[in-house]
Coordinates of C-alpha atoms in Angstrom, one line a residue:
X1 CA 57.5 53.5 150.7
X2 CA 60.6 54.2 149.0
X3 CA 63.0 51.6 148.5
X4 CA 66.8 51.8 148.8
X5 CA 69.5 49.8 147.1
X6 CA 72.9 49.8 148.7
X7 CA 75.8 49.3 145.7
X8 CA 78.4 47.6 146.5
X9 CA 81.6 49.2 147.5
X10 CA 83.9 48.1 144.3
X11 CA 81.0 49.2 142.2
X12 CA 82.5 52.9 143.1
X13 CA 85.9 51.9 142.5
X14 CA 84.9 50.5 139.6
X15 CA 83.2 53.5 138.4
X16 CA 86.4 55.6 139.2
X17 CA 88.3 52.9 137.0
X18 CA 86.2 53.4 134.4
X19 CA 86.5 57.0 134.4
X20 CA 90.2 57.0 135.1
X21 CA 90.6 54.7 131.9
X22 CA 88.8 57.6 129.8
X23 CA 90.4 60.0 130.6
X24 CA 93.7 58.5 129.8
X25 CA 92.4 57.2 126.6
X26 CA 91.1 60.7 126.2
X27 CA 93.9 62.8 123.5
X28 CA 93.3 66.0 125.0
X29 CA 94.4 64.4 128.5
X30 CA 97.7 62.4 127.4
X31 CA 100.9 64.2 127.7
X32 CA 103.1 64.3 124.5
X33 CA 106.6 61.6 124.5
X34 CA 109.4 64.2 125.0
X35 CA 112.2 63.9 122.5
X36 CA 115.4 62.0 123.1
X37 CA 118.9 63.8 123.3
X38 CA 119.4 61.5 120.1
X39 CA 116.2 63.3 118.4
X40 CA 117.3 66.7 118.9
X41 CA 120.5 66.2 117.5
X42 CA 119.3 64.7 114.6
X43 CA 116.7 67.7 114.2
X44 CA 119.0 70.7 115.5
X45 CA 122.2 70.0 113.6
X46 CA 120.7 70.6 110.2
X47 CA 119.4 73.6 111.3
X48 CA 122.0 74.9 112.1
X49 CA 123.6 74.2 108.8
X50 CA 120.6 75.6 107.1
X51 CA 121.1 78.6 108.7
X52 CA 124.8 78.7 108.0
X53 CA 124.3 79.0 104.5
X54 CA 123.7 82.5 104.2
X55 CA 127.5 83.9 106.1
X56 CA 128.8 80.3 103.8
X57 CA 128.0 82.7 101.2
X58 CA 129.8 85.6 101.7
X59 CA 132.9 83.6 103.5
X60 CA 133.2 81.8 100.0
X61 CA 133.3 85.2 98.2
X62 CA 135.6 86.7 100.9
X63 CA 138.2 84.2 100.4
X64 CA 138.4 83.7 96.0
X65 CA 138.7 87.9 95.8
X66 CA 141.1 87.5 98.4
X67 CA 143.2 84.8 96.4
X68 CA 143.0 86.7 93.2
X69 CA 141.8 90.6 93.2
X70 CA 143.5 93.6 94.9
X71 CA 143.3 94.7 97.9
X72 CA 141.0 97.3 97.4
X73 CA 138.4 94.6 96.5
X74 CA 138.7 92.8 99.8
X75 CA 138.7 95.5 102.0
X76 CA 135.3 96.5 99.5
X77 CA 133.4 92.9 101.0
X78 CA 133.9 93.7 104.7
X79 CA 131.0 96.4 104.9
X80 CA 128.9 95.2 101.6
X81 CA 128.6 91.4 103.1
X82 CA 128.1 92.9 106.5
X83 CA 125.1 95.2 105.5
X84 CA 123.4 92.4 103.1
X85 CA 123.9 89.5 105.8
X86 CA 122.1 92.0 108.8
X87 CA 119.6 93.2 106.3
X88 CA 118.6 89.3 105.5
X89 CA 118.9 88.9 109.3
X90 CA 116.2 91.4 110.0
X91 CA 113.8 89.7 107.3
X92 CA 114.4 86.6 108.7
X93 CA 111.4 86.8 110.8
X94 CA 109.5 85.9 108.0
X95 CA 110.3 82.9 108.3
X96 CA 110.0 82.6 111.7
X97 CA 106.5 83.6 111.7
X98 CA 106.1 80.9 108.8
X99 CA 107.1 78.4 110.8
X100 CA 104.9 79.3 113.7
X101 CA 101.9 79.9 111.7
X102 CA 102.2 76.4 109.7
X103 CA 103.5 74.3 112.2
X104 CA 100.5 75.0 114.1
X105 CA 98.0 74.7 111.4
X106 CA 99.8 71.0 111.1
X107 CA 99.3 70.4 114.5
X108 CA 95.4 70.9 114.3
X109 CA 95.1 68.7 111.9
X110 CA 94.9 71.0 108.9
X111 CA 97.2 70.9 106.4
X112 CA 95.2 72.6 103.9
X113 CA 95.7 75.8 105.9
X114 CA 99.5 75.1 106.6
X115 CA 100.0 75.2 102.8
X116 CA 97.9 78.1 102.2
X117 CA 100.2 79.7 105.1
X118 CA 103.3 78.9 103.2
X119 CA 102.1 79.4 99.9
X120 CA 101.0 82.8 101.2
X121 CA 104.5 83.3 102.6
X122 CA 106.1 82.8 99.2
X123 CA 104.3 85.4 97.5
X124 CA 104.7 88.0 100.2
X125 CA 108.1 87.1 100.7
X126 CA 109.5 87.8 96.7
X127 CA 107.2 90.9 97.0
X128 CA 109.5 92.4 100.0
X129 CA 112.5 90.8 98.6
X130 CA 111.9 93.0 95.6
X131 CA 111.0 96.3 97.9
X132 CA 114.1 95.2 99.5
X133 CA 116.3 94.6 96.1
X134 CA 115.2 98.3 94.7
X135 CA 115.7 100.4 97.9
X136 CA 119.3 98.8 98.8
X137 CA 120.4 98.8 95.6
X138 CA 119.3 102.9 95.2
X139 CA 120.6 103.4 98.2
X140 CA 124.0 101.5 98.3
X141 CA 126.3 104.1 97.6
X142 CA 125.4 106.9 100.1
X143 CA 125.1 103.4 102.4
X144 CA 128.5 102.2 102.0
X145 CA 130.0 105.9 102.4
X146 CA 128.8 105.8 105.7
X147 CA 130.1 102.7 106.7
X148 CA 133.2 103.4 105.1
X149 CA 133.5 107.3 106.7
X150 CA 136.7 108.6 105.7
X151 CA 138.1 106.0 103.7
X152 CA 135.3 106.5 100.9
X153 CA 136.6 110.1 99.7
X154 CA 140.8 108.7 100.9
X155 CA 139.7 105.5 98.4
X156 CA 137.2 106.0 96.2
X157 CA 138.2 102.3 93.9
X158 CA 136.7 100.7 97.2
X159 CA 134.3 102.3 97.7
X160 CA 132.9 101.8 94.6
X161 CA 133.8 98.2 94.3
X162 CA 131.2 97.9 97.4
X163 CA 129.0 100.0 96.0
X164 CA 129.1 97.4 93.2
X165 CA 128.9 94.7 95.3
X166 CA 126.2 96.0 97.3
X167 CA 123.8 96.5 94.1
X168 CA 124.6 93.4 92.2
X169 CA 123.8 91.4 95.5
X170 CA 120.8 93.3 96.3
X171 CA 119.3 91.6 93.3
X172 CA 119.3 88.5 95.0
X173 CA 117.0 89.4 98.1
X174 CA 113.5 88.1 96.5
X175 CA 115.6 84.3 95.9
X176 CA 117.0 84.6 99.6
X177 CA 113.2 85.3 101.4
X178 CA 111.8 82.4 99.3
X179 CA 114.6 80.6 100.7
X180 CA 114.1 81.2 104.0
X181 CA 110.2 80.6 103.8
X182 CA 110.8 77.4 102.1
X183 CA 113.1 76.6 104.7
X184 CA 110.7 77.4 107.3
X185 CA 108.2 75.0 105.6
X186 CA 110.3 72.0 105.9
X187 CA 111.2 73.0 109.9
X188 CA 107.0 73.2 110.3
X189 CA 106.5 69.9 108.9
X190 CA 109.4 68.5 111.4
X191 CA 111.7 68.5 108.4
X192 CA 115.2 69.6 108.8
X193 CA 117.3 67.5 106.4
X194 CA 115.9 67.9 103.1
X195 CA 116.8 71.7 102.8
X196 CA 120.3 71.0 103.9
X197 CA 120.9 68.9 101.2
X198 CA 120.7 72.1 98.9
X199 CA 123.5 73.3 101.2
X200 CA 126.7 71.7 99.1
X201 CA 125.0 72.5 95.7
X202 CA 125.0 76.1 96.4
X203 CA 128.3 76.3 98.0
X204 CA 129.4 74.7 94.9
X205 CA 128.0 76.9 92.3
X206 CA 129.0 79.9 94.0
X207 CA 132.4 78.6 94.1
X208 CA 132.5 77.7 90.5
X209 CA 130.4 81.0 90.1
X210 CA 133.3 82.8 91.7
X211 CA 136.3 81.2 90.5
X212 CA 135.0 81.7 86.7
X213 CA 134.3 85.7 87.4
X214 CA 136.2 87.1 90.3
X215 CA 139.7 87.3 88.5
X216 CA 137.9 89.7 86.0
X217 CA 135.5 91.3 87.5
X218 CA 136.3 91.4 91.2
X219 CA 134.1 92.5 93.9
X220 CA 131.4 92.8 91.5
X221 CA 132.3 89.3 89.9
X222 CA 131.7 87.8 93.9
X223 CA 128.5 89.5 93.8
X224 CA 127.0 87.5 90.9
X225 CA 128.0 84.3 91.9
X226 CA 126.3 84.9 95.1
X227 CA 123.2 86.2 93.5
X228 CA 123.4 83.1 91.3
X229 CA 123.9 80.6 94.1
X230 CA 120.8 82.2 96.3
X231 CA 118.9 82.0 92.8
X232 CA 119.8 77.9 92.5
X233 CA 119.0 77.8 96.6
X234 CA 115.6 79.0 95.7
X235 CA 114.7 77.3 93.3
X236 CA 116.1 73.7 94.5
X237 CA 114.1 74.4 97.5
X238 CA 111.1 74.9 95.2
X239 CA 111.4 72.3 93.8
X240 CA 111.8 70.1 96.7
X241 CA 108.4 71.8 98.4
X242 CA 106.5 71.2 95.3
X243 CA 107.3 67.4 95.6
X244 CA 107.3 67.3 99.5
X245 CA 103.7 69.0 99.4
X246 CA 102.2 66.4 96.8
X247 CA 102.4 64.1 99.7
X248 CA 100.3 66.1 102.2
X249 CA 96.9 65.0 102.8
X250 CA 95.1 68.1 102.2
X251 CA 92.7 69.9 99.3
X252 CA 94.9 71.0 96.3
X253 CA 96.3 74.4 97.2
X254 CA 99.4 75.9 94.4
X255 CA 103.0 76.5 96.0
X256 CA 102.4 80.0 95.5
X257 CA 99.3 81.6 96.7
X258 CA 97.6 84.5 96.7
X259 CA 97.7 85.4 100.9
X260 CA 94.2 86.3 102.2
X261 CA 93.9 89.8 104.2
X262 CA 93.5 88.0 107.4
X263 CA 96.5 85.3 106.3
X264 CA 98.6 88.8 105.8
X265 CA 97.7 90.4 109.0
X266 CA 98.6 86.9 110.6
X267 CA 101.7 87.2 108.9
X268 CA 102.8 90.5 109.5
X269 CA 101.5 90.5 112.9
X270 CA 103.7 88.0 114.5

């Protein structure tokens, strides 16, 4: 004969206790904290100055050749600043897909291949910036005549001070793409302060930058301090990473690296 056994009744509730306490416990099963109002502030407002940097830039430049050049010089900034700020605006999804790609890698746990992401980044990102730098800067003056229309053959001194402008600046694109990708590193390791604090120094050599050259130079002068300033951008934020990166758990992986064909095609996928 078979015998039965009856449990007791709080044996089950028990048993869903038990379970209930698991699952809980379990990190796949807890929901994350959701930030405060506070948090967000303190995480979107230097953002948002990191991304002002860029148009700080060119509203620095706007305002010394207006102080102390012609007018033919000032009028010469409105279409050069205009195509090298959308041109940097179209690239900037380099760093959006930087901060996607690494921020995830971070949030499984493996830093090794959020640093290989970035690193990766880097180097792709001077290699367009220098694609970028030759093909504006062959291409500027046929560029700014069509922006200009008629007033490139009815004022040719303008339109050859933003030709000028135009070239000169164009040399800058590989320090702005690194910028943005280091940028973009800092964001994916929930980060947003340290690259603002590179914010005042390069507003500060570009003034310098542009007080010391405009008055001779004009458009062109404003062109160099800016390619300057994103130059010192770059490499403060370099410098920051390098440090910053020491400090991730992870295997030892260099600050520039050499992308993988799958990292590219994650990359240039997104």
């Amino acid at each position: 004969s078979v015998v039965e056994f009856e449990l007791p009744a709080h044996a089950d509730d028990a048993a869903v206790a038990v379970a209930a306490a698991a699952a809980a416990s379990d990190p796949a099963n807890t929901m994350p904290e959701l930030p405060t109002l506070k948090q967000l502030a303190l995480f979107c407002l230097p953002t948002l100055g990191i991304w002002l940097s860029s148009p700080l830039l060119s509203l620095i430049d706007t305002s010394v050749v207006g102080l102390t050049c012609a007018t033919h010089h000032l009028a010469a900034l409105a279409p050069s600043t205009k195509l090298c700020d959308y041109v940097a605006f179209f690239c900037s999804v380099m760093g959006a897909a930087t901060t996607n790609l690494a921020a995830d890698a971070f949030a499984h746990g493996d830093p090794t291949k959020a640093k290989r992401v970035i690193g990766g980044s880097l180097t792709i990102s001077i290699g367009v910036g220098i694609i970028v730098a030759a093909v504006l800067g062959v291409l500027a003056r046929p560029l700014m005549a069509a922006m200009l229309g008629a007033s490139a053959a009815a004022n040719p001194a303008m339109w050859t001070a933003a030709s000028q402008y135009t070239t000169i600046r164009a040399l800058g694109y590989p320090a702005a793409l690194m910028t943005m990708v280091l940028q973009s590193a800092f964001i994916a390791t929930k980060d947003s302060r340290s690259p603002l604090l590179a914010v005042p120094l390069v507003a500060a050599v570009n003034l310098v930058a542009d007080l010391c050259l405009v008055p001779s130079m004009g458009a062109a002068g404003a062109a160099w301090a800016t390619t300057l300033a994103l130059y010192t951008n770059a490499a403060a934020l370099l410098g920051m990473w390098a440090r910053k990166a020491r400090t991730v758990a992870s295997r030892p992986v260099p600050v520039l690296a050499w992308p993988t064909k799958a990292e590219t095609k994650a990359l240039l996928a997104f």
